[in-house]
mmCIF file of C-alpha atoms and ligand atoms in Angstrom:
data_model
loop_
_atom_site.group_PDB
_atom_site.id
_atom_site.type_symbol
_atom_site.label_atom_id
_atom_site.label_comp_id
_atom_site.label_asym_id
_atom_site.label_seq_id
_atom_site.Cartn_x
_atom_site.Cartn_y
_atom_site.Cartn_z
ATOM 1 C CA UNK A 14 13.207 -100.503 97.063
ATOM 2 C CA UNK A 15 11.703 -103.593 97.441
ATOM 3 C CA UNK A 16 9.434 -104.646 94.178
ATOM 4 C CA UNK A 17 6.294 -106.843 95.397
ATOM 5 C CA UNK A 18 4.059 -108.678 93.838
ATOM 6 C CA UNK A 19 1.587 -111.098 95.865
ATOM 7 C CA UNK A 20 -0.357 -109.550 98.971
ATOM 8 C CA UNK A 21 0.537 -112.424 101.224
ATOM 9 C CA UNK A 22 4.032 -111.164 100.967
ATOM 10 C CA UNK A 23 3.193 -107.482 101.201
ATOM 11 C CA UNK A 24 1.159 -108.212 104.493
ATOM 12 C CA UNK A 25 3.763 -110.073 105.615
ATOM 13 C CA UNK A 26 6.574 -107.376 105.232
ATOM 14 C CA UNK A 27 3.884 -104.394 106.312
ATOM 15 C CA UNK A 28 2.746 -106.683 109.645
ATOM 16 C CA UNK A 29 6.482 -106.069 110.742
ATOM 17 C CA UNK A 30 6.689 -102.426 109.786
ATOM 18 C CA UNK A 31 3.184 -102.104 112.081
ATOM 19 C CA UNK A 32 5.137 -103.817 114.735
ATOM 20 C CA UNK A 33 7.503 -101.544 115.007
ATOM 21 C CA UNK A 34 5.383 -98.749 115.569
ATOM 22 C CA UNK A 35 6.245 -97.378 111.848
ATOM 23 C CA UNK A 36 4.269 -95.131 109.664
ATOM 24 C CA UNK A 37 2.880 -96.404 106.741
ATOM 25 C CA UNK A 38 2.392 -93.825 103.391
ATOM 26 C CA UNK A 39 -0.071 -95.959 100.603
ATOM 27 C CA UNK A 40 0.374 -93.916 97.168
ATOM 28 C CA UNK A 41 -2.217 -95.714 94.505
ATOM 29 C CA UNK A 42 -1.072 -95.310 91.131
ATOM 30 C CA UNK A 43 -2.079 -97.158 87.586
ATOM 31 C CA UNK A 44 1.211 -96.711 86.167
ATOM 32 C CA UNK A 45 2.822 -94.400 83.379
ATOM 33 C CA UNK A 46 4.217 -92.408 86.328
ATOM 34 C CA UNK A 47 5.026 -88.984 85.784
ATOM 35 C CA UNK A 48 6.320 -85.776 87.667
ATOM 36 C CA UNK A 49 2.541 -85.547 89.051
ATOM 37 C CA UNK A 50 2.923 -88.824 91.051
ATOM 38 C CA UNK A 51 6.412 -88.559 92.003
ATOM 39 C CA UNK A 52 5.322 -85.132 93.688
ATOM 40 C CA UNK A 53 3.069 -87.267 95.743
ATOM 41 C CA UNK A 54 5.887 -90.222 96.791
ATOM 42 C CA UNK A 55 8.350 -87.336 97.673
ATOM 43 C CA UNK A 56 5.620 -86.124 99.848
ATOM 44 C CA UNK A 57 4.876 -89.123 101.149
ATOM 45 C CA UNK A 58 8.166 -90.226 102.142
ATOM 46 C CA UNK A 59 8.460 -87.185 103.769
ATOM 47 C CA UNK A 60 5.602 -87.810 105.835
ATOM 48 C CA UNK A 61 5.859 -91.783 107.008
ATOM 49 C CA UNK A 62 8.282 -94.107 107.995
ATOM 50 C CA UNK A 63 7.341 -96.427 104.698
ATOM 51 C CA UNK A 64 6.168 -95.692 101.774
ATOM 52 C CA UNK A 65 4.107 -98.096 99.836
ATOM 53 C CA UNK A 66 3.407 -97.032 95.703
ATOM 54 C CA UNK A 67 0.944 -99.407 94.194
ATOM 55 C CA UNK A 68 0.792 -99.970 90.279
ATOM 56 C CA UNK A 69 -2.151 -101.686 89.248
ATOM 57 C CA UNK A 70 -4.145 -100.625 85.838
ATOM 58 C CA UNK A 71 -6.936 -101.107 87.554
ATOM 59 C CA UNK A 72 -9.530 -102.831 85.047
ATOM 60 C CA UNK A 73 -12.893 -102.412 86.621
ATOM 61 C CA UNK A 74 -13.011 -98.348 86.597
ATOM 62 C CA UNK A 75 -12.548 -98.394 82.995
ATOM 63 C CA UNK A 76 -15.857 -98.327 81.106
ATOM 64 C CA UNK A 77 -13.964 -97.849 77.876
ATOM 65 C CA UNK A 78 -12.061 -100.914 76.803
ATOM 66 C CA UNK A 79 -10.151 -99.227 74.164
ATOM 67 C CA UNK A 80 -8.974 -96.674 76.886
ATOM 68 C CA UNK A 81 -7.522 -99.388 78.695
ATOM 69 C CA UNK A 82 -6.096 -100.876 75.809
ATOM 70 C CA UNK A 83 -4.134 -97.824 74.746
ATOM 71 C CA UNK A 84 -3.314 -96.829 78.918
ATOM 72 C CA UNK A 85 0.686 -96.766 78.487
ATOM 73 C CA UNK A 86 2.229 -99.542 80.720
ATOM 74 C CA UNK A 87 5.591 -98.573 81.919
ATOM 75 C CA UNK A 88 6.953 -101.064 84.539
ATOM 76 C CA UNK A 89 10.689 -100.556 84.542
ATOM 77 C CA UNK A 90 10.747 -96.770 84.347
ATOM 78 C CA UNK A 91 8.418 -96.841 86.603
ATOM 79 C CA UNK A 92 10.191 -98.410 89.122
ATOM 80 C CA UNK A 93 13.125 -96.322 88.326
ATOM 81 C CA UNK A 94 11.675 -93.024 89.545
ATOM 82 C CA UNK A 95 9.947 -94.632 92.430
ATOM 83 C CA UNK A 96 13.747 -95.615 93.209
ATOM 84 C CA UNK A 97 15.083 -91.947 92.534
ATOM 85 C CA UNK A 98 11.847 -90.612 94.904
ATOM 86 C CA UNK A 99 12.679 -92.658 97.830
ATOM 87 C CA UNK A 100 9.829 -95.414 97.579
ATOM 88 C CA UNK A 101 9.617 -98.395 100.071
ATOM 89 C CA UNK A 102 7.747 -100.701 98.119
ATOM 90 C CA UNK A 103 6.709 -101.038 94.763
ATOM 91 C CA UNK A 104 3.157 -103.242 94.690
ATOM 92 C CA UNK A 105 2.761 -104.486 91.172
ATOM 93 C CA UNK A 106 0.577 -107.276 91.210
ATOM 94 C CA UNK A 107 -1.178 -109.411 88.458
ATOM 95 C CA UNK A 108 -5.135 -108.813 87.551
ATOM 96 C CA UNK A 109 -5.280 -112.411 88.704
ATOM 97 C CA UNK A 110 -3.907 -111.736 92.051
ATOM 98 C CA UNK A 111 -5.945 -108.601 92.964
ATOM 99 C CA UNK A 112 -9.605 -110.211 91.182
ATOM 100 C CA UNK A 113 -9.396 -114.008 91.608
ATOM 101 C CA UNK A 114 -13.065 -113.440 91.274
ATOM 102 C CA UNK A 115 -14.991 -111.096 89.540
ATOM 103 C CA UNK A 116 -15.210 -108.219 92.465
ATOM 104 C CA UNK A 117 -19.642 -108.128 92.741
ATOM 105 C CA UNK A 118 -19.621 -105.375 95.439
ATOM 106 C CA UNK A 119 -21.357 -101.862 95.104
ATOM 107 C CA UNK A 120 -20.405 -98.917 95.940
ATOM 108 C CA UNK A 121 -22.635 -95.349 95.515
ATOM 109 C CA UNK A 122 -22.459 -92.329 97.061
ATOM 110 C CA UNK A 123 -24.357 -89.749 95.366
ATOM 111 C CA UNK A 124 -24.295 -86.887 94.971
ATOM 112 C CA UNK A 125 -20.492 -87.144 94.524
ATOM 113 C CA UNK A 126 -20.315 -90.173 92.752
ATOM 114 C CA UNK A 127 -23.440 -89.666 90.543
ATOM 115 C CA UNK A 128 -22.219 -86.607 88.965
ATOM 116 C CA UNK A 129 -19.715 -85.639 85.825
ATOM 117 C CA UNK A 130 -17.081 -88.366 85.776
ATOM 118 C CA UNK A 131 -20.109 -90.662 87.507
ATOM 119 C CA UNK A 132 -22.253 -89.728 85.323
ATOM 120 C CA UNK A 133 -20.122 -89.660 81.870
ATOM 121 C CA UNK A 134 -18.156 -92.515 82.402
ATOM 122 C CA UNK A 135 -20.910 -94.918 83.900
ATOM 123 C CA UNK A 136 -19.386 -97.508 86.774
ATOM 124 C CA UNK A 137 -15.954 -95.748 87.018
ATOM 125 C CA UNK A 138 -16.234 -94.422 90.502
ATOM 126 C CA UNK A 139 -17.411 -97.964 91.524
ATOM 127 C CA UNK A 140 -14.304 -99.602 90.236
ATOM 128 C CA UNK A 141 -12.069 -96.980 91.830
ATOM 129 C CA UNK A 142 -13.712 -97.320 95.206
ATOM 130 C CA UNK A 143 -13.365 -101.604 94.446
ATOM 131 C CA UNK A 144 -9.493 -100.889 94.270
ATOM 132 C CA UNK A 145 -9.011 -98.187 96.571
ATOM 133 C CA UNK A 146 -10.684 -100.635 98.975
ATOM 134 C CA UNK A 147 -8.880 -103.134 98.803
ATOM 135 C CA UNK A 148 -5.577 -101.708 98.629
ATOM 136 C CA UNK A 149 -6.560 -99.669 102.359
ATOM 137 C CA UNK A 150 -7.320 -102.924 103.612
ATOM 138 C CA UNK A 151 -4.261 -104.450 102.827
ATOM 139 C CA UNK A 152 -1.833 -101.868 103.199
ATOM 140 C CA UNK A 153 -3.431 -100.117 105.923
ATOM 141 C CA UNK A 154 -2.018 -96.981 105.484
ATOM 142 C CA UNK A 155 -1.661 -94.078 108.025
ATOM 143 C CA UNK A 156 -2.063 -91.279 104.967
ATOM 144 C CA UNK A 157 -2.921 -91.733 101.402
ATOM 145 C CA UNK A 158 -2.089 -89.682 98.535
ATOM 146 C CA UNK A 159 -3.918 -88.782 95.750
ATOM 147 C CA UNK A 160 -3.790 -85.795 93.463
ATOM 148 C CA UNK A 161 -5.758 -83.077 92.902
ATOM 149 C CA UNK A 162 -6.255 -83.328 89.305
ATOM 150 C CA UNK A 163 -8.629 -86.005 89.971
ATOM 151 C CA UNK A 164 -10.606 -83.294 92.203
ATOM 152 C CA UNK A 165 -13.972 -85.897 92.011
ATOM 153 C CA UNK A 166 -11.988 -88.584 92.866
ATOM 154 C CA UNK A 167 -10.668 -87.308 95.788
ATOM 155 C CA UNK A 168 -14.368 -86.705 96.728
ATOM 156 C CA UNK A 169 -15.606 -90.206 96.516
ATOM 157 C CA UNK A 170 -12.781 -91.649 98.282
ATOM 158 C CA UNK A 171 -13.647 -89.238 100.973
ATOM 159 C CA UNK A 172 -17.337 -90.393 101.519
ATOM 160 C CA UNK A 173 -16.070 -93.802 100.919
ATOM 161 C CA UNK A 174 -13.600 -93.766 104.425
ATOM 162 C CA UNK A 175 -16.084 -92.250 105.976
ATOM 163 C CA UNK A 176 -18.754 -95.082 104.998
ATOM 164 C CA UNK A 177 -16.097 -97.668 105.788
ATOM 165 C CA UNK A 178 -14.384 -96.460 108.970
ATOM 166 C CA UNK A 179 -11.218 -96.574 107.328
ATOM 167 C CA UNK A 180 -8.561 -94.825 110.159
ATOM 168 C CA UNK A 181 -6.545 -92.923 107.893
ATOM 169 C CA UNK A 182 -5.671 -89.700 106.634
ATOM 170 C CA UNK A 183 -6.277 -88.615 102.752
ATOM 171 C CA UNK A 184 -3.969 -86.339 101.625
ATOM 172 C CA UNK A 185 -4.780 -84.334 98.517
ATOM 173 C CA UNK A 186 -1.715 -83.007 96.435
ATOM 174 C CA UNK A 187 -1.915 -79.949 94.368
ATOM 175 C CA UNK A 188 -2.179 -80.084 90.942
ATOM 176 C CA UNK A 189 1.720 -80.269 88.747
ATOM 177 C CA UNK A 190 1.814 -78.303 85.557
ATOM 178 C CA UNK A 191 3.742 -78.775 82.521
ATOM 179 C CA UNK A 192 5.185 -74.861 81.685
ATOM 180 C CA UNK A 193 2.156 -74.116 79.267
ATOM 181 C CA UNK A 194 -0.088 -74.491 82.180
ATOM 182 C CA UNK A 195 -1.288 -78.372 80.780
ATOM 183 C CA UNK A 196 -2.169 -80.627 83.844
ATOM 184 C CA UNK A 197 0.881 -83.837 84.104
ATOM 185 C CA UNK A 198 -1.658 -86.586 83.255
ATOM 186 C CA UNK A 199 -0.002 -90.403 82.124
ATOM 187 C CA UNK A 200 -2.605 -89.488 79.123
ATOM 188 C CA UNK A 201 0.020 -86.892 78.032
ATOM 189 C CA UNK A 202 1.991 -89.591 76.289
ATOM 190 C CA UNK A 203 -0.617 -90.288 73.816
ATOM 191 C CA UNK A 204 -0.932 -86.604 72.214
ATOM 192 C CA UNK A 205 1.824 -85.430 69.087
ATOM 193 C CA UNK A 206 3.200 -81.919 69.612
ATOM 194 C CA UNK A 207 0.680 -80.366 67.824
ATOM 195 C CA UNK A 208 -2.461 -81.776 70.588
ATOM 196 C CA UNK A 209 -0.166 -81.290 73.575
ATOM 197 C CA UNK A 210 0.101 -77.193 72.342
ATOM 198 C CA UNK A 211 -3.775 -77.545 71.794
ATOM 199 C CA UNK A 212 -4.139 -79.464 75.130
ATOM 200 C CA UNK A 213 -2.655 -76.416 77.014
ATOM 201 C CA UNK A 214 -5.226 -74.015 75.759
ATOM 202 C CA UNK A 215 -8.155 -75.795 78.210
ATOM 203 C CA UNK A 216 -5.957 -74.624 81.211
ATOM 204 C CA UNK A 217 -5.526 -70.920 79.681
ATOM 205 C CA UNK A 218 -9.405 -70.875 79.463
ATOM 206 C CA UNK A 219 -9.789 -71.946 83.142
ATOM 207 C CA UNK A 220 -7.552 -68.912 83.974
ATOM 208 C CA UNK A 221 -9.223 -66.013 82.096
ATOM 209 C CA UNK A 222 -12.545 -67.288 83.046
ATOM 210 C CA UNK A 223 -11.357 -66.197 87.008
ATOM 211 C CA UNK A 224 -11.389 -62.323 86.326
ATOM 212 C CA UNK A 225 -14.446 -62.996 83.954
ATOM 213 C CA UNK A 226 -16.354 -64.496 86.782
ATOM 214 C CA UNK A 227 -16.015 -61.652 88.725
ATOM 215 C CA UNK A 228 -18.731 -59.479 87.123
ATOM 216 C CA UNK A 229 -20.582 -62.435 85.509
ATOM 217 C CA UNK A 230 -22.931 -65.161 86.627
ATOM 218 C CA UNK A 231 -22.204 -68.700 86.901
ATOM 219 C CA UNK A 232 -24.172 -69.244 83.236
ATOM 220 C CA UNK A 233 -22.374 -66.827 81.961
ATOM 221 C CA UNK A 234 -19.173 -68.033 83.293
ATOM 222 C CA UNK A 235 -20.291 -71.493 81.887
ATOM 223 C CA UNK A 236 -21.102 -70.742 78.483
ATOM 224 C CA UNK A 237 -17.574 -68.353 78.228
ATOM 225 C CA UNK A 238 -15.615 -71.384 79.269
ATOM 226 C CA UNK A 239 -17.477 -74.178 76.822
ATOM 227 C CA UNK A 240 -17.588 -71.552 73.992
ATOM 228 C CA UNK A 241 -13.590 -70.763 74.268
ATOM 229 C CA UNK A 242 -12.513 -73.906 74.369
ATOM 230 C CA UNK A 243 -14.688 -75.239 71.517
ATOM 231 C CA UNK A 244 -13.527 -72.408 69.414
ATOM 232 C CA UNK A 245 -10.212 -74.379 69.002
ATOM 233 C CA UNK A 246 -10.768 -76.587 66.087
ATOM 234 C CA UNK A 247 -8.170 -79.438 68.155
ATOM 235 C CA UNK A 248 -10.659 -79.383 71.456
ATOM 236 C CA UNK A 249 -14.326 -80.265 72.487
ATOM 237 C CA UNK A 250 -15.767 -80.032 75.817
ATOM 238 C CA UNK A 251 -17.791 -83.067 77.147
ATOM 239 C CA UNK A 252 -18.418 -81.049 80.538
ATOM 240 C CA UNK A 253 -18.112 -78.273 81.937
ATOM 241 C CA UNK A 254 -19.351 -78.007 85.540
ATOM 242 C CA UNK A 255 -18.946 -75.362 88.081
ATOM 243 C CA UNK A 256 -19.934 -77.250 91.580
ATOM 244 C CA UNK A 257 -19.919 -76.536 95.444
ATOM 245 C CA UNK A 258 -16.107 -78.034 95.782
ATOM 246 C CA UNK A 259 -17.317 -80.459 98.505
ATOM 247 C CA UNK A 260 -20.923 -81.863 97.897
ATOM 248 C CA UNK A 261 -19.694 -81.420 93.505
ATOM 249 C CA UNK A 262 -23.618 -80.318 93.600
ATOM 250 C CA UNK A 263 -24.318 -78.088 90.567
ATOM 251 C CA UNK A 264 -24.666 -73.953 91.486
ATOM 252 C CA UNK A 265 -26.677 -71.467 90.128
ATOM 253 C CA UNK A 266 -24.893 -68.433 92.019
ATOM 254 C CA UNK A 267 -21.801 -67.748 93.615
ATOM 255 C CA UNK A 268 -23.242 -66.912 96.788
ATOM 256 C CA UNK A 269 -24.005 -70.733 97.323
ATOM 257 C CA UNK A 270 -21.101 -71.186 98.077
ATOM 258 C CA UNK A 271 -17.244 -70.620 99.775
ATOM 259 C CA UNK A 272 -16.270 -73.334 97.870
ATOM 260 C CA UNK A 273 -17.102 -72.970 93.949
ATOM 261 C CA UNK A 274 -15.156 -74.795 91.313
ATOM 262 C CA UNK A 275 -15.001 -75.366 87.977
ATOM 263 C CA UNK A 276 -14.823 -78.689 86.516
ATOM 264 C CA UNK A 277 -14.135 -79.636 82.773
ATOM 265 C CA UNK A 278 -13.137 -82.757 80.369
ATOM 266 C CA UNK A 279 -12.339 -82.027 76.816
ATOM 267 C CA UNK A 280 -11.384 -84.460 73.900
ATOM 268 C CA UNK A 281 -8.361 -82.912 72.168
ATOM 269 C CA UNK A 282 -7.087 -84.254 68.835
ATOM 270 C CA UNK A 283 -7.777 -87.183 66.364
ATOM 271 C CA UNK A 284 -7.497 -90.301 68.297
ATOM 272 C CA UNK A 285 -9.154 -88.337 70.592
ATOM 273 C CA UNK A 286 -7.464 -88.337 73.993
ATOM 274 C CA UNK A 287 -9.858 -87.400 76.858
ATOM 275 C CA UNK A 288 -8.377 -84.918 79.376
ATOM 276 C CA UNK A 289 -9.841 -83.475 82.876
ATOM 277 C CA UNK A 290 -9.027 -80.463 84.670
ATOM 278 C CA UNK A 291 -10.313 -77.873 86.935
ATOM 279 C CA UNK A 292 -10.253 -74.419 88.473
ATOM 280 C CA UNK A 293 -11.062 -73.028 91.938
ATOM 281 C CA UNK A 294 -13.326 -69.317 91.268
HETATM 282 O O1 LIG B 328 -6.042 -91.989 90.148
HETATM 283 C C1 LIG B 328 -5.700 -93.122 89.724
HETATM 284 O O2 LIG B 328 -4.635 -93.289 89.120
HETATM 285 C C2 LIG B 328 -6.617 -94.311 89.976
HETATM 286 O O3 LIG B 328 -7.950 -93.959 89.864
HETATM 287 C C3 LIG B 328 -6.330 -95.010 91.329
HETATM 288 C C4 LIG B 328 -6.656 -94.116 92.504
HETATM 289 C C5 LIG B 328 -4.875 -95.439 91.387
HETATM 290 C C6 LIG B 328 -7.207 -96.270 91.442
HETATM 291 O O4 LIG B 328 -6.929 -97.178 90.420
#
């Protein structure tokens, strides 16, 4: 696996691959890899002739400096299990290299963008579509892989090739699961023992509210969910959504929808750690 960490030299070495009439896979990652992404490089180097895994803590979608602060960076290990998955190309490069000026350009697509993570974590989507942007246009990727756990995400990127014109394929990856149902999430590292037990209680909640649903309403459905999870002294919800899965508009019914799903971010434990997940009714 080659480790790169300027674009001129990643063009250079993906120009040839083109040439050849190769398949490029594009994997965008921040880092602190985990069982979740490697689940998308296996996939992807099933998929393509070259896989590409980028690792760039990507400043601009993080409206919370101390977040950023406390992301874990994990270079070397990182590059050790993109080794063991089969990876290409590691892209690593600098903040310098990616923003050698401050990156001025909007980006909104509302509803999707506007709503939950949009509209808790102000300017997030934006940065993510600044990255994501860039790295399609200098990768050029046949498919790109993102997981499911970051269901919005997957959403805005969505709206955002179609805007563009970008000609490639996303490819969503299901969700990975520690055993006690907790979603793999590189914020994982951050809880004790104690959080990561209470952590695993948000995904219990998303199960039992499926056979609740059933014979309640979507309020109802709600408040069960919030009022669960709150009852455990380690957890608060911020959110809790239930949305049509592909507009993420809010529903008042079931019947609105084929597609209804159930999105929720919770701060577990002291420090506190924020944590996402979600649930298809
Ligand atoms: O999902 C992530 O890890 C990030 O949002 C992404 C897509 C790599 C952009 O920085």
């Amino acid at each position: 696996m080659k480790i790169v960490k300027n674009i001129s030299e990643l063009r250079a070495l993906l120009d040839s691959v083109r040439a050849e009439g190769k398949t490029i896979g594009l994997v965008p990652t921040m880092g602190a890899l985990h069982e979740g992404h490697a689940s998308l490089v296996r996939r992807s180097v099933a998929e393509n002739d070259v896989t590409v895994v980028s690792i760039f803590l990507n400043p601009t979608q993080f409206n919370d400096k101390r977040d950023l602060e406390r992301y874990p960076r994990t270079l070397e290990s990182d590059c050790n299990l993109l080794r063991d998955c089969g990876a290409t190309v590691a892209f690593a490069p600098s903040v310098d290299e990616v923003y050698p000026e401050p990156d001025t350009r909007q980006f909104s697509y509302p509803p999707t963008d506007a709503v939950m993570e949009g509209a808790f974590r102000p300017g997030h989507f934006n940065g993510v579509c600044q990255i994501v942007s860039k790295l399609f246009a200098w990768v050029e990727p046949t498919r790109a892989y993102f997981g499911e756990k970051d269901f919005q995400q997957i959403a805005v990127i969505r709206r955002m090739v179609e805007d563009l014109g970008f000609p490639l394929e996303i490819v969503p990856c299901p969700v990975v699961r520690e055993e006690s149902g907790l979603a793999l999430s590189s914020r994982n590292n951050l809880l004790s023992d104690t959080e990561r037990r209470a952590a695993a209680h948000i995904y219990h909640v998303l199960q039992w509210s499926i056979p609740f649903a059933k014979d309640h309403s979507v309020k109802q459905t709600h408040q069960f969910v919030v009022d669960c999870i709150n009852a455990h002294p380690a957890l608060e919800v911020e959110y809790y959504a239930i949305v049509d899965g592909k507009t993420l508009a809010d529903i008042n019914t079931w019947a609105e929808t084929d597609f209804p799903v159930g999105c929720i971010t919770v701060y577990c434990g002291q420090k506190p750690i924020r944590l996402i997940d979600h649930i298809r009714y």
